[in-house]
């Protein structure tokens, strides 16, 4: 995604809009961003011993947050 970055003050992801507004809209986009952010933290922690984050990530039913339109189904399939 173009325009995705981590905010230097909050350390939260930003995708052309603040993370809080993406979460408020709910649905597949918020789930995708949450999952990508968590995977990035996990990867950083596993690659760098000085980054103190949990070394286990449990992803519980991310498909529940997606709609049933073609783009949501595609995004869910890509996650799995």
XYZ file of C-alpha atoms in Angstrom:
80
model
C 0.000 0.000 0.000
C 1.270 3.425 -0.858
C 1.128 5.940 1.955
C 1.276 3.420 4.798
C 3.636 4.390 7.584
C 4.073 4.213 11.344
C 3.331 7.424 13.216
C 6.489 8.541 15.045
C 4.525 9.810 18.064
C 1.969 7.035 18.620
C 3.761 4.132 16.879
C 0.429 3.239 15.267
C -0.054 2.563 11.554
C -1.336 5.365 9.329
C -2.816 4.701 5.874
C -3.767 8.145 4.564
C -5.874 8.465 7.726
C -5.219 7.917 11.438
C -5.498 4.369 12.765
C -8.313 5.336 15.135
C -10.569 6.412 12.261
C -9.847 3.163 10.377
C -10.815 1.168 13.466
C -13.986 3.200 13.919
C -15.130 2.279 10.417
C -14.660 -1.407 11.269
C -14.730 -4.177 8.724
C -12.047 -5.757 6.636
C -9.742 -2.762 6.324
C -9.319 -2.370 10.083
C -8.760 -6.131 10.450
C -6.153 -6.134 7.680
C -4.290 -3.185 9.179
C -4.382 -4.715 12.686
C -3.073 -8.020 11.378
C -0.301 -6.438 9.290
C 0.770 -4.274 12.233
C 0.851 -7.262 14.603
C 2.828 -9.347 12.105
C 5.325 -6.514 11.643
C 5.837 -6.292 15.410
C 6.240 -10.061 15.664
C 8.755 -10.119 12.814
C 10.758 -7.271 14.332
C 10.831 -8.994 17.701
C 11.961 -12.296 16.207
C 14.626 -10.650 14.026
C 16.009 -8.328 16.716
C 16.518 -9.639 20.256
C 16.611 -6.093 21.665
C 13.014 -5.414 20.504
C 10.912 -6.520 23.456
C 7.585 -7.698 22.098
C 5.767 -11.021 22.599
C 7.080 -13.866 20.443
C 3.651 -15.424 19.903
C 0.775 -14.113 17.811
C -2.651 -15.755 17.912
C -4.975 -14.781 15.059
C -8.513 -15.727 16.006
C -11.097 -15.736 13.194
C -10.106 -12.628 11.233
C -12.707 -13.520 8.558
C -15.576 -12.561 10.906
C -14.877 -8.847 10.429
C -15.005 -8.975 6.619
C -18.059 -8.356 4.526
C -19.261 -10.555 1.708
C -18.488 -8.317 -1.272
C -15.829 -9.422 -3.795
C -13.065 -7.129 -2.469
C -13.601 -8.274 1.143
C -13.616 -11.923 0.085
C -10.395 -11.370 -1.878
C -8.700 -9.622 1.054
C -9.755 -12.419 3.440
C -8.425 -15.062 1.038
C -5.093 -13.241 0.842
C -4.826 -13.186 4.639
C -5.414 -16.922 4.883
